[in-house]
XYZ file of C-alpha atoms in Angstrom:
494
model
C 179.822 97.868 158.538
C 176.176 97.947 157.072
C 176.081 97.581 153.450
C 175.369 101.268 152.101
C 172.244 102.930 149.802
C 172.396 104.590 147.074
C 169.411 106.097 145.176
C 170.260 107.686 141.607
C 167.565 110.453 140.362
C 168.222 110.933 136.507
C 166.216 112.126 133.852
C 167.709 110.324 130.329
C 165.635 109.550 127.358
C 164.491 111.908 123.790
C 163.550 115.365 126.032
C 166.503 115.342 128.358
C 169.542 113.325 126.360
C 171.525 110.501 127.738
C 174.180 112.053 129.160
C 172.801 111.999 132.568
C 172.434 108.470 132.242
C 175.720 108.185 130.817
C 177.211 109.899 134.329
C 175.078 108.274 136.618
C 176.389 104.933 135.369
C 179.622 105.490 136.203
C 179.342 106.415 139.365
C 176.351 103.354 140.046
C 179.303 100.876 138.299
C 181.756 102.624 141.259
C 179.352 102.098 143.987
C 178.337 98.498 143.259
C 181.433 97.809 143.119
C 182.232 98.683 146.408
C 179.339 96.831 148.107
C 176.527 99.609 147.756
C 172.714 98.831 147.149
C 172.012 100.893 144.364
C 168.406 102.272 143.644
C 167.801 104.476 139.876
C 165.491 106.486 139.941
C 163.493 108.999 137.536
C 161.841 109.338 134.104
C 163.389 106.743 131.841
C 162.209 106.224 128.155
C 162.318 102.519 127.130
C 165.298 103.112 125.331
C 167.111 104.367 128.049
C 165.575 102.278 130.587
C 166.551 99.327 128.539
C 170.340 100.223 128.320
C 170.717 100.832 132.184
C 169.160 97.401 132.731
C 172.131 96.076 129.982
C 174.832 98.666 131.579
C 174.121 98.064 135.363
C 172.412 94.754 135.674
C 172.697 94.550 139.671
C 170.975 98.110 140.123
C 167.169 98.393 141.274
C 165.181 100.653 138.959
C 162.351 101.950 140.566
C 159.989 104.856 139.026
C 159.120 107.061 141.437
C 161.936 106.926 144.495
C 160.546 110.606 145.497
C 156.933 109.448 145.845
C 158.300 107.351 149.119
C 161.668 108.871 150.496
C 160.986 107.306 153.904
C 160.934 103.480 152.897
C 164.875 102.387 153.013
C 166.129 105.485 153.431
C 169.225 106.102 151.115
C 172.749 107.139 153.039
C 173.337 108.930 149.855
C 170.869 110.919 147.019
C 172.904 111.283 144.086
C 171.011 113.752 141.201
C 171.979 114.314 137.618
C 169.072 115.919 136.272
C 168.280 119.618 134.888
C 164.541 118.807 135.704
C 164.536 120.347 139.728
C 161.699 118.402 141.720
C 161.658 119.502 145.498
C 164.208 116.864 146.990
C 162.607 115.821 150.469
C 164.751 116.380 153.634
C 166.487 113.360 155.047
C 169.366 111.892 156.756
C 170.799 111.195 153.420
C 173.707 113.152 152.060
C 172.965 114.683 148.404
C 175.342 114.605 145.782
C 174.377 117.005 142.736
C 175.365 117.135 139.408
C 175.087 119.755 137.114
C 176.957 121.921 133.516
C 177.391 125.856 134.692
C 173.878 127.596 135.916
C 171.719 124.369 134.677
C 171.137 121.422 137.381
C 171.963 123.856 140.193
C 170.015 122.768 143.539
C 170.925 123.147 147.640
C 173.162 119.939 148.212
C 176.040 118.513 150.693
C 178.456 117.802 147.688
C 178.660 119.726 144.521
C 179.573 118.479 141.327
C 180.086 120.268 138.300
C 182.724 118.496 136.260
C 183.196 120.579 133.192
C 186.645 122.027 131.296
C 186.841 125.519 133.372
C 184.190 124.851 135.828
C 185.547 125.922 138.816
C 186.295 129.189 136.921
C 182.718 129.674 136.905
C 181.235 127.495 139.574
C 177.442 128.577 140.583
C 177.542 126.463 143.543
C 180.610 127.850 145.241
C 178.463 128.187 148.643
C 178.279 123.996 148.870
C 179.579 122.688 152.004
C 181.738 120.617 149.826
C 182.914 120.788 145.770
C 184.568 118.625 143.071
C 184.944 120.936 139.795
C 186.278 120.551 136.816
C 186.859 117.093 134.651
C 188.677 115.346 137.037
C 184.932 114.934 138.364
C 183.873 113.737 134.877
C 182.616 110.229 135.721
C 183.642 107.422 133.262
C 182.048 104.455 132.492
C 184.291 101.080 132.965
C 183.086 100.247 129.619
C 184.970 103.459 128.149
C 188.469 103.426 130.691
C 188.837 99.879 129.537
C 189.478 100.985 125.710
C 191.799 103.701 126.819
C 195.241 101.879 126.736
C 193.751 99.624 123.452
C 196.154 100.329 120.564
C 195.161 100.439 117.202
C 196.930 100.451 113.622
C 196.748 103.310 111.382
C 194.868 102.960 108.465
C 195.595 104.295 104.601
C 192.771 106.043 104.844
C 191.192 108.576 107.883
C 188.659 106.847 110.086
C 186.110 108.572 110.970
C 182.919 108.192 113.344
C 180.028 110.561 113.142
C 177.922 110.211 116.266
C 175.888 113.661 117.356
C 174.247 112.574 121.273
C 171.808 109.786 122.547
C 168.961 111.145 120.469
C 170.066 113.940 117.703
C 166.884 115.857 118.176
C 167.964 118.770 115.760
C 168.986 116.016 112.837
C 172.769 117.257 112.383
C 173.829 113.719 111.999
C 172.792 113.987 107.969
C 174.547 117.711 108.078
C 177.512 116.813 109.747
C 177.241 113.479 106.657
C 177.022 116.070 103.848
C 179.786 118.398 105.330
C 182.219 115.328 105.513
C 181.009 114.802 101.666
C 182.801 117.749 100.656
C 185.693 117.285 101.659
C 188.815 115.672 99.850
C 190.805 114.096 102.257
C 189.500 110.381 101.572
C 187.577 109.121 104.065
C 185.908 106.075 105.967
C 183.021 106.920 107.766
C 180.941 105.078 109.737
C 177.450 106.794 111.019
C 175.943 105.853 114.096
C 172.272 106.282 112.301
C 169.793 108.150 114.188
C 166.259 105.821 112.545
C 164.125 109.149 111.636
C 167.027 110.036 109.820
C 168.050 106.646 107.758
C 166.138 107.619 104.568
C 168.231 110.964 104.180
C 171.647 109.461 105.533
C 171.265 106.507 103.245
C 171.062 109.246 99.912
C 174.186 110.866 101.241
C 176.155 107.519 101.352
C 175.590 106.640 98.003
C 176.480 109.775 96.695
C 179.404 109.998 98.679
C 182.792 110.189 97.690
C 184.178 108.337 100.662
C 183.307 105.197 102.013
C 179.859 105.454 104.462
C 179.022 102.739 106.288
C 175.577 103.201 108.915
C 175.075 101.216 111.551
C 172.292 101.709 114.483
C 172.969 102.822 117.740
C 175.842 100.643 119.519
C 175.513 98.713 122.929
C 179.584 98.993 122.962
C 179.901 102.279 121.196
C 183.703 102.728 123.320
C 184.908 99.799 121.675
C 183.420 100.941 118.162
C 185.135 104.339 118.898
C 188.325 102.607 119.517
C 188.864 101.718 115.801
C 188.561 105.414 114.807
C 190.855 107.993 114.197
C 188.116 111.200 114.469
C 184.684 111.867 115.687
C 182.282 114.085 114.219
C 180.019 114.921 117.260
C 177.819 117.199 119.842
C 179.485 118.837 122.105
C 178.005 116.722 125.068
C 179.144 114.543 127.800
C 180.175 111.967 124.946
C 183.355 114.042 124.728
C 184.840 113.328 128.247
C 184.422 109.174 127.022
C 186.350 110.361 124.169
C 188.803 112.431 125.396
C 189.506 109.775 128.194
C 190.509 107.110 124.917
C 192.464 109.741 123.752
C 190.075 110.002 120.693
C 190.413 113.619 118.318
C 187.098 115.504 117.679
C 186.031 117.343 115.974
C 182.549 119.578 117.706
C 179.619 120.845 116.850
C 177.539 123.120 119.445
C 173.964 121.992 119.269
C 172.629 123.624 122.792
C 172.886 126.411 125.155
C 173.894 123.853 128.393
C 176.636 122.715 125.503
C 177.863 126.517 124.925
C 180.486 126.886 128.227
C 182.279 123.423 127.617
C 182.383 123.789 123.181
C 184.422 126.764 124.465
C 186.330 125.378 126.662
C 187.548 122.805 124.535
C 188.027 124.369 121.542
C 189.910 126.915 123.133
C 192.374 125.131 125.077
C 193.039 123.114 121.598
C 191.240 119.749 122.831
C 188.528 119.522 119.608
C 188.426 121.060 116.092
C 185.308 123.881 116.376
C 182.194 123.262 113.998
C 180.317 125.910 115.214
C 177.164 126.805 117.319
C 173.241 126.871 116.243
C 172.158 127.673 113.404
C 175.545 126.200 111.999
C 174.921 128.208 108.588
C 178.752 128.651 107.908
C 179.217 124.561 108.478
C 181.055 124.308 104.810
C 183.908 126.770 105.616
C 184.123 124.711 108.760
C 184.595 121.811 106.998
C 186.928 122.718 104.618
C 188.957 123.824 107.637
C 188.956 120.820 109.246
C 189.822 119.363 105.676
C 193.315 121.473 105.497
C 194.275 120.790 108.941
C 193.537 116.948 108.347
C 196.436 117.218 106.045
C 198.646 117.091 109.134
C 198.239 114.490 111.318
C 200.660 115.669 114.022
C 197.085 117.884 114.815
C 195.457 114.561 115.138
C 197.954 113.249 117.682
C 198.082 116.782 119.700
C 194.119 116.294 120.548
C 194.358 112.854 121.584
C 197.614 113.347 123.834
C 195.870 116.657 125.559
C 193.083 114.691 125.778
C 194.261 111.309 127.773
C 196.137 113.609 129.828
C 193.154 115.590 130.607
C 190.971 112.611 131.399
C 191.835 110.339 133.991
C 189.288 107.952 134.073
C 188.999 108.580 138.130
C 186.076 110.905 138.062
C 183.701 108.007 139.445
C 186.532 106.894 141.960
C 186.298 110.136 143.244
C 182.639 110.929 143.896
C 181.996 107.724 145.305
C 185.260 108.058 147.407
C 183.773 111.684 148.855
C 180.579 110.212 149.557
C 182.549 107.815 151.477
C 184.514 109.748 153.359
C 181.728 112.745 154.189
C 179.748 110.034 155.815
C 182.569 109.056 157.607
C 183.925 112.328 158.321
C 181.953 115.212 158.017
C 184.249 118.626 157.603
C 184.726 120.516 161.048
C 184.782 124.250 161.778
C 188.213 124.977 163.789
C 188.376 128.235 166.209
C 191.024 130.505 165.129
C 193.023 130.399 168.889
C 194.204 134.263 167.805
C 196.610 132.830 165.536
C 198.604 135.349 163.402
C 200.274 134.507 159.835
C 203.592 136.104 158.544
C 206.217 135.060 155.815
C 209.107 132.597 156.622
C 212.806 134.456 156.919
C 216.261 133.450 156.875
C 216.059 133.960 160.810
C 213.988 130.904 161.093
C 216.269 128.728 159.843
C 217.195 126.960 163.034
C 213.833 126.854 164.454
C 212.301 125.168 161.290
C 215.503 122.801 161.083
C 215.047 121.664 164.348
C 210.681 120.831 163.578
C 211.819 118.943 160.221
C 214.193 116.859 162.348
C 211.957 116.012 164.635
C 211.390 111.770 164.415
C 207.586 112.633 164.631
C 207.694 114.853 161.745
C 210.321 112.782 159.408
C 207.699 109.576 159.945
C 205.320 111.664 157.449
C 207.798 112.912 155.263
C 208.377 111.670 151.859
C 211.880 112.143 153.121
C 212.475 109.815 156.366
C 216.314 111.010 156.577
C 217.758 113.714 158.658
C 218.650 117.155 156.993
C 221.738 118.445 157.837
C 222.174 122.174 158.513
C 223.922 123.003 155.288
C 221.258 121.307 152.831
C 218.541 122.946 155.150
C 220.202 126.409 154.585
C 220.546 126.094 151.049
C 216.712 124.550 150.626
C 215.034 127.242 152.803
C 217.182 130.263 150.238
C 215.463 128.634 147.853
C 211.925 128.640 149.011
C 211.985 131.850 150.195
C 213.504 133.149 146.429
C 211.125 131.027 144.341
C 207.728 132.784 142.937
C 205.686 129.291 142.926
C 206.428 128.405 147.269
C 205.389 130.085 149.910
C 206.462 129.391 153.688
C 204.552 130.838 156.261
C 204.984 130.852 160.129
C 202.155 130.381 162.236
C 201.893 132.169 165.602
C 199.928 132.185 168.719
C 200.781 135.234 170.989
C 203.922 135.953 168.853
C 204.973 132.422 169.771
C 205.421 129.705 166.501
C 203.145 127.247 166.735
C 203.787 125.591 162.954
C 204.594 126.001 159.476
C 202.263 126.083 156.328
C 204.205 125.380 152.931
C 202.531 126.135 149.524
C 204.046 124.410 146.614
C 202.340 125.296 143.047
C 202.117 122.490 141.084
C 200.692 124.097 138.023
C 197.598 125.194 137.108
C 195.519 125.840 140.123
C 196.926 123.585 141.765
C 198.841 124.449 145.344
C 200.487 121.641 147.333
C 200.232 121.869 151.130
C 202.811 120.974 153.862
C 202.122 121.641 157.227
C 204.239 121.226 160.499
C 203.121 121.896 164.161
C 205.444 122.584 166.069
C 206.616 119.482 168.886
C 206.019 121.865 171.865
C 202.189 122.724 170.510
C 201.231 119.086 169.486
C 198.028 117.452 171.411
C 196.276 121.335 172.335
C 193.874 121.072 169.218
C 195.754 123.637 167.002
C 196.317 121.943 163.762
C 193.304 122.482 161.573
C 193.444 125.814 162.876
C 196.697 126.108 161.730
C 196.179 124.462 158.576
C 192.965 127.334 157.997
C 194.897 130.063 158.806
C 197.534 128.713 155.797
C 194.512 128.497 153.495
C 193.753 132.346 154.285
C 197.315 133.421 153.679
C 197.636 131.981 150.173
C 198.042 134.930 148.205
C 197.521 133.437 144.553
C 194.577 134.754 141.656
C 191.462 132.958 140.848
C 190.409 130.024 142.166
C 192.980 127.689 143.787
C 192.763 123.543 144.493
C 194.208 122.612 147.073
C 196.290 119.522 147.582
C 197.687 117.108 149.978
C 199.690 114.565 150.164
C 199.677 112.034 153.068
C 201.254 107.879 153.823
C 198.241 105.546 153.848
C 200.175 104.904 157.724
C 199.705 108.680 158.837
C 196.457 108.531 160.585
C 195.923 111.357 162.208
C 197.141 113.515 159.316
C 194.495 111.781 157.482
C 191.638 112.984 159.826
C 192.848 115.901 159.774
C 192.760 116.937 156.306
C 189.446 115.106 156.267
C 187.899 117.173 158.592
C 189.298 120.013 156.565
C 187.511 119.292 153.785
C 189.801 117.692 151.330
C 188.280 115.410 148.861
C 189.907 111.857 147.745
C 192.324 112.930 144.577
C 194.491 109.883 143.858
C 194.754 106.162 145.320
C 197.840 105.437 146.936
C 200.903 105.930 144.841
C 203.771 103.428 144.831
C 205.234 105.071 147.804
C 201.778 104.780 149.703
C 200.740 108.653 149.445
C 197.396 109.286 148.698
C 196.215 113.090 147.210
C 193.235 114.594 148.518
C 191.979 118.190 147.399
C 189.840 120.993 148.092
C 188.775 124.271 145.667
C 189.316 127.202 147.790
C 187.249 130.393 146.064
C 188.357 132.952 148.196
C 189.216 136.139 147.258
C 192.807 137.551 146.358
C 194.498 138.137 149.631
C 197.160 140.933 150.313
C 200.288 139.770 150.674
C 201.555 139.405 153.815
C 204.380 141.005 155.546
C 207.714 139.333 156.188
C-alpha cells in the first residue's frame, strides 16, 4: 500500500495558546507511527515551533501548506485551529477539530472532543463524528506517566501551571491565593518570564514552600510527582485527567466556559471561578477545607483515569483510516417495517441464534437450548435498558436488531438476518431501520461489537458509519461506534 500524507494546519503560539499544538501532536505521534508522511502546517511562534521540532522530530514543518495544496497532495487535512482560512477543495479527506461553536468549518470527519460535547455538538450535519473525550487526543509523552506510581508525601504537592502562555497573568494570582491558605504546602510554579519578578516576591513571603522553575520540555513527568494542579481550564486538563491527576480550575476564556462546566459539575476538578475571578479568596479557602480530606483528592483522580483513556489519537487516526478505506454507504429502505419482539417469536429467533452461521459471530459459539432461550428472551422483553426488534419485509422477518444500554449514551447493537434473507443486500438496511427504532432521549452512541475473523460484519458496520472504539479485546472483539442525533422516536407497537 502507498505510504499515506498527512498535512496538520494549527495555529499554536502567544495569540492562539498551545493547546492546538498540544492535540495535533498526538494525533502526528499516532500517524507516524503507523507509517504516515506527516506535513505541519500554520503560524508557529518560535517557541512553539521549537517544541514540535523536540516533540515530533520525523514531521515536516512547512509554513504555508495552503499557499500550494496541489504539490503532494495530502490523503488527509487534519485542522485544529479557531483561525478559519478558506480550506481549498481536494481529494483529501478533512478532519476538523474544534471546543463547542469555535473551530467549526464544512469537513468529512468532525471532532469535537470535549466533557458533554455531543450534548451540544454544532457540527451534527458532518458526514461522520467523534464527540466527547474519548476523542481527546493524548500525547505518548503524557499516557506513558499514567500507570507511574508515586509515594505520598507529608506535605500536599502542588503544581501551579495556568496554559502555554498565561496571557491574563493568573499564574501570580493563583500564587497568592495558595498563600492564604493553611493546609501546608509544596508548590512548584511553572514561571511564566514576564511574570518572575512578581512570582519571586510571593515565594519569599510565602508560608509554604515555592519552588519556580521555567517552562518544562517533560511537564507529564513533572506532573507525575504532584498531588494537585492549580490551572486553566484548557486542553492541559484532558493530559491531567488521563494521569489521574486532581485539579483544581480556573476559567480564564469564553472557548474555556462549556468544558470548566462540565468538569466541575460532574465532580472531575475543584471550581476557581470564571473572569474577572474577584471572589478567588473564598475560592481558595474552599479548596483549603476540602483539602482537609483527601478521600476528595482520590475521587478526582479515579473519575478522572476512568474518564480518559489515552485512545483519543488511536481513534482519529484509526477513522481516517478506515473512511479512506471505506467510505459510509447510503442503504435503500426495501419497504422494511419495524415492530417490538414478542413471546410468539420465540421459536423463530431460537432457530436464527442456532444457526452455525450466526453462532461463528457470537461471543457465545455454543448452542442454546430451548429452555435457556425462553427464559433469556422473558427477560429482554421485561428489562427497561434492551430492546428487541423484528425486522420485516412484506410482513415477512427478515432479521433482528437488539439494543443493549450500556450506560450513559451508550447502546450496544446486535443484529441477525435471517438465513433465508442472507446474500439479497438487506443488512445495512436492516441495521438502519434498527437505528430509527431506538426509542431512547438525547443523543445516543452507538456501539458494536465484532471478532477481528468476522469480515463481512466488519464492512458492514463500516459502511454504516461506525468509527474504531477499542482494539481487539482478549477475546478478539473490536468496538466501533457511531453518535446518532436523531430525534426521540415514538415507541413502537408490539
Amino acid at each position: 500500500m502507498p505510504q499515506r500524507r498527512l498535512v496538520v494546519l494549527c495555529h499554536a503560539g502567544a495569540e492562539h495558546g498551545m493547546g492546538h499544538l498540544m492535540r495535533s501532536v498526538a494525533v502526528i505521534e499516532e500517524a507516524l507511527a503507523r507509517g504516515w508522511s506527516v506535513r505541519l502546517s500554520g503560524s508557529l511562534t518560535p517557541p512553539a515551533r521549537a517544541l514540535a521540532e523536540r516533540l515530533v522530530p520525523q514531521a515536516r514543518l512547512v509554513g504555508d501548506w495552503l499557499g500550494d495544496p496541489g504539490k503532494e497532495a495530502p490523503d488527509v487535512l487534519h485542522v485544529d485551529s479557531y483561525v478559519t482560512p478558506s480550506l481549498p477543495e481536494g481529494p483529501w479527506l478533512v478532519s476538523n477539530m474544534q471546543d463547542g461553536p469555535f473551530g467549526v468549518r464544512a469537513a468529512d470527519l468532525a471532532i469535537d472532543a470535549n466533557l458533554g460535547a455531543e450534548e451540544r455538538l454544532v457540527a451534527a450535519d458532518a458526514p461522520s463524528v467523534l464527540a466527547g473525550v474519548s476523542a481527546m487526543a493524548i500525547r505518548e509523552q503524557v499516557r506513558r506517566q499514567r500507570d507511574v506510581v508515586v509515594d505520598a508525601g507529608e506535605r500536599l504537592r502542588v503544581l501551579v501551571v495556568v496554559g502555554g502562555t498565561d496571557p491574563f497573568g493568573l499564574t501570580t494570582v493563583a500564587v497568592a491565593g495558595l498563600g492564604t491558605m493553611r493546609t501546608p504546602l509544596d508548590v512548584t510554579v511553572v514561571t511564566p518570564p514576564d511574570q518572575r519578578p512578581a512570582l519571586s516576591r510571593l515565594a519569599e513571603s510565602s508560608p509554604h514552600r515555592v519552588d519556580l522553575v521555567p517552562f518544562l520540555d517533560d511537564l507529564p513527568a513533572v506532573a507525575r510527582r504532584h498531588d494537585l494542579v492549580v490551572g486553566a481550564a484548557g486542553t492541559s486538563v484532558w493530559d491531567f485527567a488521563c494521569m489521574g491527576l486532581p485539579m483544581a480550575l480556573l476559567c480564564v476564556a469564553d472557548n474555556q466556559q462549556a468544558g470548566y462546566e462540565a468538569l466541575v459539575g460532574r465532580g472531575l476538578a475543584f471550581g476557581l471561578g470564571h473572569p474577572p475571578h474577584d471572589d478567588l479568596d473564598e475560592r481558595f479557602r474552599a479548596l483549603d477545607a476540602a483539602l482537609a480530606d483527601r478521600a476528595l483528592l482520590a475521587g478526582l483522580r479515579d473519575r478522572g483515569r476512568e474518564l480518559v483513556d489515552g485512545l483519543g489519537a488511536w481513534r482519529i487516526v484509526s477513522a481516517w483510516e478506515q473512511l479512506l478505506d471505506v467510505p459510509p454507504g447510503s442503504a435503500d429502505d426495501h419497504g422494511l417495517t419495524v415492530r417490538r419482539a414478542t413471546l410468539d417469536d420465540a421459536r423463530l429467533l431460537l432457530d436464527w441464534r442456532n444457526d452455525p452461521q450466526t453462532r461463528r459471530g457470537s461471543r457465545s459459539t455454543d448452542e442454546v437450548a430451548w429452555e435457556d432461550h425462553a427464559a433469556w428472551l422473558g427477560g429482554v422483553l421485561a428489562s427497561p435498558s434492551r430492546r428487541l426488534l423484528v425486522v420485516e419485509k412484506e410482513g415477512s422477518p427478515v432479521g433482528t436488531v437488539r439494543w443493549d444500554h450500556l450506560g450513559g449514551r451508550d447502546w450496544e447493537v446486535s443484529i441477525t438476518v435471517a438465513p433465508a434473507a442472507r446474500g439479497r443486500g438487506l443488512a445495512l438496511s436492516i441495521l438502519r431501520a434498527g437505528e430509527s427504532a431506538l426509542d431512547v432521549d438525547g443523543p445516543a452512541r452507538l456501539v458494536s461489537a465484532v471478532h477481528a475473523d468476522n469480515a463481512a460484519s466488519r464492512r458492514l458496520f463500516q459502511r454504516a458509519g461506525y468509527l474504531p472504539l477499542t482494539p481487539p479485546d482478549g477475546q478478539g472483539f473490536a468496538t466501533s461506534s457511531r453518535w446518532s442525533f436523531a430525534p426521540v422516536r415514538d415507541r413502537l407497537p408490539s
